XYZ file of C-alpha atoms in Angstrom:
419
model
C -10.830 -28.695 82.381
C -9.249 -27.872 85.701
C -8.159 -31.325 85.905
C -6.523 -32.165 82.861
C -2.773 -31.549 82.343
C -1.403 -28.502 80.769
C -0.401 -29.847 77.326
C -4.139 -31.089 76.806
C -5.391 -27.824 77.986
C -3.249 -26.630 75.396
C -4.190 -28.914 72.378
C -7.674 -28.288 72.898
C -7.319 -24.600 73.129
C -4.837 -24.170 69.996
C -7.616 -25.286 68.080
C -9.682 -22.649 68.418
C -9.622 -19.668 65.634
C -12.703 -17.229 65.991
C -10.889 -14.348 67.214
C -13.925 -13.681 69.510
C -13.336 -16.978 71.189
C -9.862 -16.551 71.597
C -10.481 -13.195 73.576
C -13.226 -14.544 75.880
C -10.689 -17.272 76.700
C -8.054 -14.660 77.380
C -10.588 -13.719 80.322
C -11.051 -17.315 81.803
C -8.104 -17.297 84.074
C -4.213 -17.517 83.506
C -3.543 -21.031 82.936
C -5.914 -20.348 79.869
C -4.524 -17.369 78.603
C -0.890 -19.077 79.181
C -2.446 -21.708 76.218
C -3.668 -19.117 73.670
C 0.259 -18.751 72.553
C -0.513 -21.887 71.136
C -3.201 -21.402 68.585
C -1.774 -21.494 65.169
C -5.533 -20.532 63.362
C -6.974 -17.115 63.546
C -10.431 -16.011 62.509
C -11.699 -12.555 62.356
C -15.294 -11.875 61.361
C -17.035 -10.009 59.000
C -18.613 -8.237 61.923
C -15.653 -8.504 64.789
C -15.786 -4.743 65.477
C -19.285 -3.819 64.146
C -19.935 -2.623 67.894
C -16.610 -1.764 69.126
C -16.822 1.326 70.978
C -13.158 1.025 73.190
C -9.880 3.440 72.557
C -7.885 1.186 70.519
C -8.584 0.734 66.774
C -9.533 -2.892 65.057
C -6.078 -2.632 63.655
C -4.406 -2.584 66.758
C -6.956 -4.701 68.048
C -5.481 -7.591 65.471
C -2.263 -6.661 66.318
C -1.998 -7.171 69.718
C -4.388 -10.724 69.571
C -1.626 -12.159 66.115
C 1.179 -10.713 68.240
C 0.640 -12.701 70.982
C 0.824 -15.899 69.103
C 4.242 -18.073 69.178
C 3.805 -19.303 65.623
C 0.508 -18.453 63.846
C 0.264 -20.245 60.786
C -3.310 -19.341 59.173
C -4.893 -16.075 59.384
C -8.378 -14.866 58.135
C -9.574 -11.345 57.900
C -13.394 -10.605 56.782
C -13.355 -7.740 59.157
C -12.008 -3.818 57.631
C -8.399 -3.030 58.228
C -5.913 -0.472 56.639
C -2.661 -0.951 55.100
C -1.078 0.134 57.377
C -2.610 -2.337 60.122
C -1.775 -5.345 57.843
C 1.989 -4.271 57.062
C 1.946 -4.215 61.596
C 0.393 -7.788 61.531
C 2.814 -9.396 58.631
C 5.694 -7.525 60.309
C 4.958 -9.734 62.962
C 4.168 -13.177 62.328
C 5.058 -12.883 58.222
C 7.832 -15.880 58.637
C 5.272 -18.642 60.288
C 2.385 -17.638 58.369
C 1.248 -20.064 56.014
C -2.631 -19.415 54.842
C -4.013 -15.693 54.490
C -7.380 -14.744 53.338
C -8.461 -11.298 53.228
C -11.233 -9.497 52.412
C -9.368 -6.422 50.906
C -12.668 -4.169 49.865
C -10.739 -1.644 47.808
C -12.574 -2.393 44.653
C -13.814 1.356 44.923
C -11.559 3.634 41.802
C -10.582 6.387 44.869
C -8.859 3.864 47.534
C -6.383 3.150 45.396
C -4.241 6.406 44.983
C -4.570 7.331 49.186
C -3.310 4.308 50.930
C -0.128 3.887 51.593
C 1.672 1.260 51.720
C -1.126 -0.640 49.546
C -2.652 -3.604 50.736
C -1.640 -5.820 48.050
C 2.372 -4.847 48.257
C 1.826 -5.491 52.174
C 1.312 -9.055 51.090
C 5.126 -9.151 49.947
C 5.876 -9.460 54.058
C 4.460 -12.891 54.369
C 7.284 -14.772 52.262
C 6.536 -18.540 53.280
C 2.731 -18.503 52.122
C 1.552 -21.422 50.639
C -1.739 -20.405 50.507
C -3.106 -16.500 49.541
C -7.132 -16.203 48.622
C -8.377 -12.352 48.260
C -11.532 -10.922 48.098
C -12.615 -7.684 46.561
C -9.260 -6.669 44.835
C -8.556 -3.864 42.893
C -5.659 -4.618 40.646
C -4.658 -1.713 38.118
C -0.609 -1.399 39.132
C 1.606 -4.524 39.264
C 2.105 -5.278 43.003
C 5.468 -5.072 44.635
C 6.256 -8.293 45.674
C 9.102 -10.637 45.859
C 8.904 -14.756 44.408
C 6.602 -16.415 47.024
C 8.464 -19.999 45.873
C 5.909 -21.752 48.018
C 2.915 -20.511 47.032
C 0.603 -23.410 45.734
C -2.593 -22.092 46.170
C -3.858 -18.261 44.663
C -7.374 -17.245 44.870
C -8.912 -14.109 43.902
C -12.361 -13.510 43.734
C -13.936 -10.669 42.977
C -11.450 -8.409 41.176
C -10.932 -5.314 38.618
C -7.320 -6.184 36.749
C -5.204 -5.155 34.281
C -3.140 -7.325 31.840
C 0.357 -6.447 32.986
C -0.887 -6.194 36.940
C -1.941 -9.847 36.480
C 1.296 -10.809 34.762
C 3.257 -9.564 37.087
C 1.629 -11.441 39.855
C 1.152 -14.399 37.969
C 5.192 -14.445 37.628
C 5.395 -13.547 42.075
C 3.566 -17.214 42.090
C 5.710 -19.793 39.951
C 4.758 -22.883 42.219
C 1.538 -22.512 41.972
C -0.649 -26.007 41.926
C -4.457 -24.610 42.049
C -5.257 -21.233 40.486
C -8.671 -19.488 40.738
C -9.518 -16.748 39.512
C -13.069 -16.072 39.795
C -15.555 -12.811 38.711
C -13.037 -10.555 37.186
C -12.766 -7.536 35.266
C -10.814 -5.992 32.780
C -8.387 -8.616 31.253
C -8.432 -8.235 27.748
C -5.774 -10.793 27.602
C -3.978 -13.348 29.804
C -1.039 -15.902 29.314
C 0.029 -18.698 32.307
C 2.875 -20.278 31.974
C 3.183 -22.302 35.174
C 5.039 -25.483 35.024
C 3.104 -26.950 38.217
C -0.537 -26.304 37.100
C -2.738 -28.731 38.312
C -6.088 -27.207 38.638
C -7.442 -23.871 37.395
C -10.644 -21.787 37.141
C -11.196 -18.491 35.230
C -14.151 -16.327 35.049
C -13.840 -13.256 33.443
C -17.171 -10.867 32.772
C -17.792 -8.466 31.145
C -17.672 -8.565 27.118
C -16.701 -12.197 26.916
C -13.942 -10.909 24.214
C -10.912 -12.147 26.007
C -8.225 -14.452 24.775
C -6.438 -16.697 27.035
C -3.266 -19.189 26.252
C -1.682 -21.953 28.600
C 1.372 -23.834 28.379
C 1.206 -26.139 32.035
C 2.229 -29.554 31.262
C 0.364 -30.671 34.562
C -3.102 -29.340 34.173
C -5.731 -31.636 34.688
C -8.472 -29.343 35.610
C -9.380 -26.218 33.387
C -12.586 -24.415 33.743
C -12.841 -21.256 31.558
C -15.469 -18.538 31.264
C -15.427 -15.201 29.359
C -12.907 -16.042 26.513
C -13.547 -16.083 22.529
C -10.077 -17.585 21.791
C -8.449 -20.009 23.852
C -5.099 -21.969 23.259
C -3.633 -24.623 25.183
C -1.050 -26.909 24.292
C -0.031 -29.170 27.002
C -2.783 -31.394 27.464
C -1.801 -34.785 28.040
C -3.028 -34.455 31.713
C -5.835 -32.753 31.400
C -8.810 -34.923 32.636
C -11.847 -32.090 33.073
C -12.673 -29.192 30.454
C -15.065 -26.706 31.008
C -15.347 -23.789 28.288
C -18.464 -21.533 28.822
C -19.175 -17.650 27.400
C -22.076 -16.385 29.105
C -21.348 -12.469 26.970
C -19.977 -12.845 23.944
C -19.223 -15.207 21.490
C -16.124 -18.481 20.955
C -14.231 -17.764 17.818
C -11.188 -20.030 18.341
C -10.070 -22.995 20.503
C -6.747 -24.742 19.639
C -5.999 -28.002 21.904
C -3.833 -30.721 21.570
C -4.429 -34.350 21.642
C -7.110 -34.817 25.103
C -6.123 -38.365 25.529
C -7.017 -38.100 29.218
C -10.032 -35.903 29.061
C -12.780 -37.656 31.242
C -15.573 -34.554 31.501
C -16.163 -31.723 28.898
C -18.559 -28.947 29.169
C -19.313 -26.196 26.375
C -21.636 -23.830 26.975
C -22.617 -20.232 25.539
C -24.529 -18.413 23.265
C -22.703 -18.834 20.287
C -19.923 -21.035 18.914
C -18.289 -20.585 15.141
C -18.951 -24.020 14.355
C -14.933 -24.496 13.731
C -14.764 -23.924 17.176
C -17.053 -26.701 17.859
C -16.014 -29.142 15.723
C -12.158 -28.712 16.833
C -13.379 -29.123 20.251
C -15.154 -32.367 19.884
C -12.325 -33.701 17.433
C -10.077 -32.809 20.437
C -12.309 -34.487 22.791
C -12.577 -38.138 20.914
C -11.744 -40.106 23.724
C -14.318 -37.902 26.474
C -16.203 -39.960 28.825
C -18.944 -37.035 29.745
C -20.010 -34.740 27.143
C -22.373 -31.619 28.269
C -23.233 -29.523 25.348
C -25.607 -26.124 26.156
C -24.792 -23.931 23.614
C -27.649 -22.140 21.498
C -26.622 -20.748 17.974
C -23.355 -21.316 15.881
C -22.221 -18.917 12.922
C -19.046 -16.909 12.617
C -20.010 -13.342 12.604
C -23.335 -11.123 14.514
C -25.967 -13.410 12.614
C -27.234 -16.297 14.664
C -27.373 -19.193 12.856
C -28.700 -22.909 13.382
C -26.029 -25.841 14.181
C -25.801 -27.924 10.935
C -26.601 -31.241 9.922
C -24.299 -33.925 12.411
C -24.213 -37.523 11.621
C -25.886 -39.321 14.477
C -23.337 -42.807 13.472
C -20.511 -40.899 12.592
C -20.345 -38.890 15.708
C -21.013 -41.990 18.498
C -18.451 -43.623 16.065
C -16.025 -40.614 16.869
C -16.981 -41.063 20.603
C -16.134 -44.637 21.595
C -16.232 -44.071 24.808
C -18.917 -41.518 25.544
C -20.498 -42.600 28.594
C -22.912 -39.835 29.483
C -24.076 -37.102 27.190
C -26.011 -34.357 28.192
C -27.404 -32.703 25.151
C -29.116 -29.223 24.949
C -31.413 -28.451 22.569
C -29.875 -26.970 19.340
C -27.427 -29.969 19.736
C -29.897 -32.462 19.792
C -32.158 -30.767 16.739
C -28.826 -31.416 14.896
C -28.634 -34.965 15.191
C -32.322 -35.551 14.210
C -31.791 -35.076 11.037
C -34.037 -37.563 8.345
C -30.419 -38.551 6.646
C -28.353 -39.274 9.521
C -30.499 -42.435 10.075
C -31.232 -43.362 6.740
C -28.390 -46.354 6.478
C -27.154 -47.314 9.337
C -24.791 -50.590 8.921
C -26.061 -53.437 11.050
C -22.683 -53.803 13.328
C -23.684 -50.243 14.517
C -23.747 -49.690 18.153
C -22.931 -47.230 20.881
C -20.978 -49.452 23.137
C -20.300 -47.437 26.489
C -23.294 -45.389 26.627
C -25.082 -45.381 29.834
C -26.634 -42.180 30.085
C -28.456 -39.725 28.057
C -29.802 -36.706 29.205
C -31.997 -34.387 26.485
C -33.236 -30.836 26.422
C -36.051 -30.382 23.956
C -37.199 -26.661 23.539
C -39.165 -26.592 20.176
C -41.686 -29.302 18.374
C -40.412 -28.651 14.813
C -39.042 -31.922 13.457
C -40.724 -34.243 15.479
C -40.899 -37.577 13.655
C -37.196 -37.062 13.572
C -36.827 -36.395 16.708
C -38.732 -39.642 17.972
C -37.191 -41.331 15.561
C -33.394 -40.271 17.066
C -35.157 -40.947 20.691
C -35.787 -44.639 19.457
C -32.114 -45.041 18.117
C -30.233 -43.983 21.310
C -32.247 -46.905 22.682
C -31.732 -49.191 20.021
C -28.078 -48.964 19.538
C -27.073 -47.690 23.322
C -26.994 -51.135 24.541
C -25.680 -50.457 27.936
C -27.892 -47.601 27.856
C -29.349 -47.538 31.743
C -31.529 -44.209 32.023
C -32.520 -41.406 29.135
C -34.153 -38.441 30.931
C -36.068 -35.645 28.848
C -36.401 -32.217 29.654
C -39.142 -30.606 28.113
C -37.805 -26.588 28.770
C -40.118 -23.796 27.873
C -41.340 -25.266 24.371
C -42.982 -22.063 22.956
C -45.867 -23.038 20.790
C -49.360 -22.444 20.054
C -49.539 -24.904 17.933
C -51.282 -28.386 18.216
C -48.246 -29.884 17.212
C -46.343 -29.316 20.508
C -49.436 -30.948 22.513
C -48.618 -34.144 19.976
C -45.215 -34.090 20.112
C -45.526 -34.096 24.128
C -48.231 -36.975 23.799
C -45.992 -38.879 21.625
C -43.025 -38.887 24.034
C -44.889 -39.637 26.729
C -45.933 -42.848 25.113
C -42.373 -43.409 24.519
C -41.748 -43.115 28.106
C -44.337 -45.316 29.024
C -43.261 -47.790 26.627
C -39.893 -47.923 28.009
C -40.415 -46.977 31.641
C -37.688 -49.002 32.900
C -35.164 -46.823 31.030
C -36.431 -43.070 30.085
C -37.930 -40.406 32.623
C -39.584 -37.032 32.283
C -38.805 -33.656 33.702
C-alpha cells in the first residue's frame, strides 16, 4: 500500500463501509486517515457499541465518524440511537445523502410520546433521498416531512400504522418506483395513488379484513397479503400478481383487463367463489397459474369449490404454461362430467408443466382419470409432478389410490414424478 499513489489509496479505501473498519483505518497512519474523507458508504452494526465503555455516547460516536465525510451518500444504522443523535447526523450530511436504512426500534406504545424531535420527522432533514428502508416503526401520527421528489425506493418492515399516518407519508413519496411494505399492523384501509409504481409488496397481519385500492398506471409487480377487497384499475402493465390471506377471508377483487399478466398466485383460506372466478376471468391470458387456496363460500361456513369444466377452463387459458394446482382446486376439475364429451380438436396447446397437490382419496377414478387427460391433451406437456400432502385416511382406499398413481408414474416415467 505504501507504494501506490494517493488517489488509489483513496479508491480502495472509499470503498469500505463497516464503521468498525473505517475507525481501525483512522489508526493506520495519516496518509490513511487523509483517505477516509472519501468513503461515500457507511455501515454501523447491530452490535457497534455493545461493549463501548469510553466518555462519548454512540450518538456522538456517529457523529463525529459521518461528520468527517466530504460527501457521504449511503448510510446504515442497525445499531440504537436517539432522535436527537439522528437530527445531529442529517444536519450534517442530509444534502449528499442518498440511501438510509435504519433500524428505528420504537415499536414499543411508551417511546412514542417522550422523544423529541421523533425519529421519523428527523427523516424530513435528508431531502435528496432516493432510497429510505425502516425497520421497527411505530407509525400512529402523520410524520412531518416535506415532498422527498426523489424518493424511488420506500421500505418499511416491521411496522404498527394508522390509515391517515400512512397517507400522509404515502403523499411525502410521489416518485416512488418500488414500494414495500412488509409485516404491518393496523391499516384497516389503504389507497396508492402513485403515478410511477413499478413494483410493490404489501403484507398486512393481523385480521386479514383490510381493503386496499390502486390506481398506478405503471405497476407491473403487485404482491398483496392481508386484504378481503382489493381494487385495481390500471393494469395494462402489470406482469406478476400475487394475492394471498393467510387470516381472514377474500370477499372482492375488481381488476381490469391483465393483458400482460405473466405469473399469478392466489392463496388463502377462503375465497367467495366470485372472487375467484373474477380473478381467473381477469387472468385469461396468464402464463403461470399457482392456486393454494382451501375452501370457497361467501359467509363463516366453509364450503367445497364447485364443479369447473376441465375443457372450458384450459380453453379460457390459451396460454397457461405452468399450473400449480392445490388440492381443493384440483378435486374441482375431476369431476365425472367435465370429461364426459370432449370434442376431438381439444388440446392444451402451451402446457408444459403441471404441478398437483393431492390431500384426500375421495374421487379417485376421477381423479386418475383427470391425471390421464392432462397427459393426453397437454401435448407439449414436459414434466407433471404429484404431491401426495398429508392424505388423512384409514381407509384402504388411500393405500389404492397411492398404488394406482404410482403405476401411472411408472407408466409414464419420462414425464410425471412423485413427491
Amino acid at each position: 500500500m505504501d507504494s501506490l499513489p494517493d488517489a488509489i489509496v483513496q479508491y480502495l479505501l472509499s470503498h469500505m463501509n463497516n464503521a468498525r473498519d473505517v475507525a481501525v483505518c483512522n489508526c493506520v497512519s495519516k496518509r490513511w486517515k487523509d483517505s477516509m474523507p472519501f468513503i461515500r458508504s457507511l455501515y454501523f452494526p447491530r452490535n457497534s457499541f455493545d461493549n463501548h465503555l469510553g466518555r462519548d455516547s454512540p450518538d456522538d460516536i456517529v457523529w463525529s465518524m459521518v461528520s468527517s465525510i466530504e460527501k457521504l451518500e449511503e448510510l446504515v444504522v442497525y445499531s440504537p440511537f436517539s432522535g436527537a443523535g439522528l437530527s445531529s447526523w442529517l444536519s450534517v450530511i442530509g444534502s449528499s445523502l442518498r440511501h438510509l436504512e435504519l433500524r428505528m426500534d420504537n415499536l414499543a406504545e411508551q417511546e412514542v410520546c417522550h422523544e423529541s424531535p421523533s425519529k421519523l420527522d428527523c427523516i424530513s432533514s435528508a431531502k435528496n433521498l432516493e432510497s429510505l428502508k425502516l425497520w421497527g416503526v411505530l407509525m400512529t401520527h402523520s410524520p412531518k416531512w416535506d415532498v422527498f421528489q426523489q424518493l424511488r425506493n420506500l421500505e418499511i418492515v416491521g411496522a404498527r400504522l394508522e390509515d391517515p399516518a400512512l397517507t400522509t407519508l404515502l403523499s411525502a413519496c410521489p416518485n416512488l418506483t418500488n414500494l414495500l411494505l412488509l409485516g404491518c399492523e393496523g391499516v384497516r384501509s389503504i389507497s396508492i395513488n402513485l403515478p410511477h409504481l413499478e413494483q410493490c409488496k404489501l403484507d398486512f397481519y393481523g385480521l386479514g379484513n383490510c381493503s386496499f385500492s390502486m390506481n398506478s398506471p405503471k405497476i407491473e409487480v403487485l404482491e398483496v397479503q392481508g386484504c378481503s377487497w382489493i381494487r385495481v384499475r390500471e393494469t395494462n402493465r402489470l406482469r406478476i400478481l400475487s394475492i394471498a390471506n393467510n387470516a381472514g377471508r377474500v370477499y372482492m377483487v375488481d381488476f381490469g383487463k391483465l393483458v400482460a399478466l405473466e405469473f399469478l398466485s392466489i392463496r388463502g383460506v377462503q375465497w367467495c367463489w366470485d372472487a375467484i372466478c373474477n380473478m381467473l376471468q381477469s387472468a385469461s391470458e396468464v402464463k403461470h397459474l399457482y392456486m393454494k387456496v382451501e375452501f370457497t363460500g361467501d359467509f363463516e361456513a366453509l364450503q367445497p369449490f364447485p364443479e369447473i369444466d376441465f375443457v372450458d377452463f384450459f380453453n379460457n387459458h390459451p396460454k397457461l404454461q405452468k399450473f400449480d394446482v392445490h388440492g381443493a382446486m384440483f378435486a374441482a376439475l375431476c369431476q365425472k362430467n367435465s370429461l364426459r364429451s370432449v370434442d376431438r380438436g381439444f388440446i392444451i396447446p402451451c402446457l408444459e408443466e403441471v404441478v398437483i397437490t393431492v390431500r384426500s382419496p375421495l374421487n379417485a377414478e376421477q381423479k386418475m382419470s383427470t391425471l390421464e387427460s392432462f397427459l393426453k391433451y397437454g401435448k407439449n406437456l414436459k414434466t407433471m409432478v404429484i404431491k401426495i400432502l398429508q392424505m388423512k385416511s384409514n381407509h384402504s382406499s388411500a393405500d389404492d389410490f397411492f398404488d394406482e398413481i404410482c403405476r401411472f408414474r411408472y407408466m409414464n416415467r419420462k414425464i410425471v414424478r412423485i413427491e
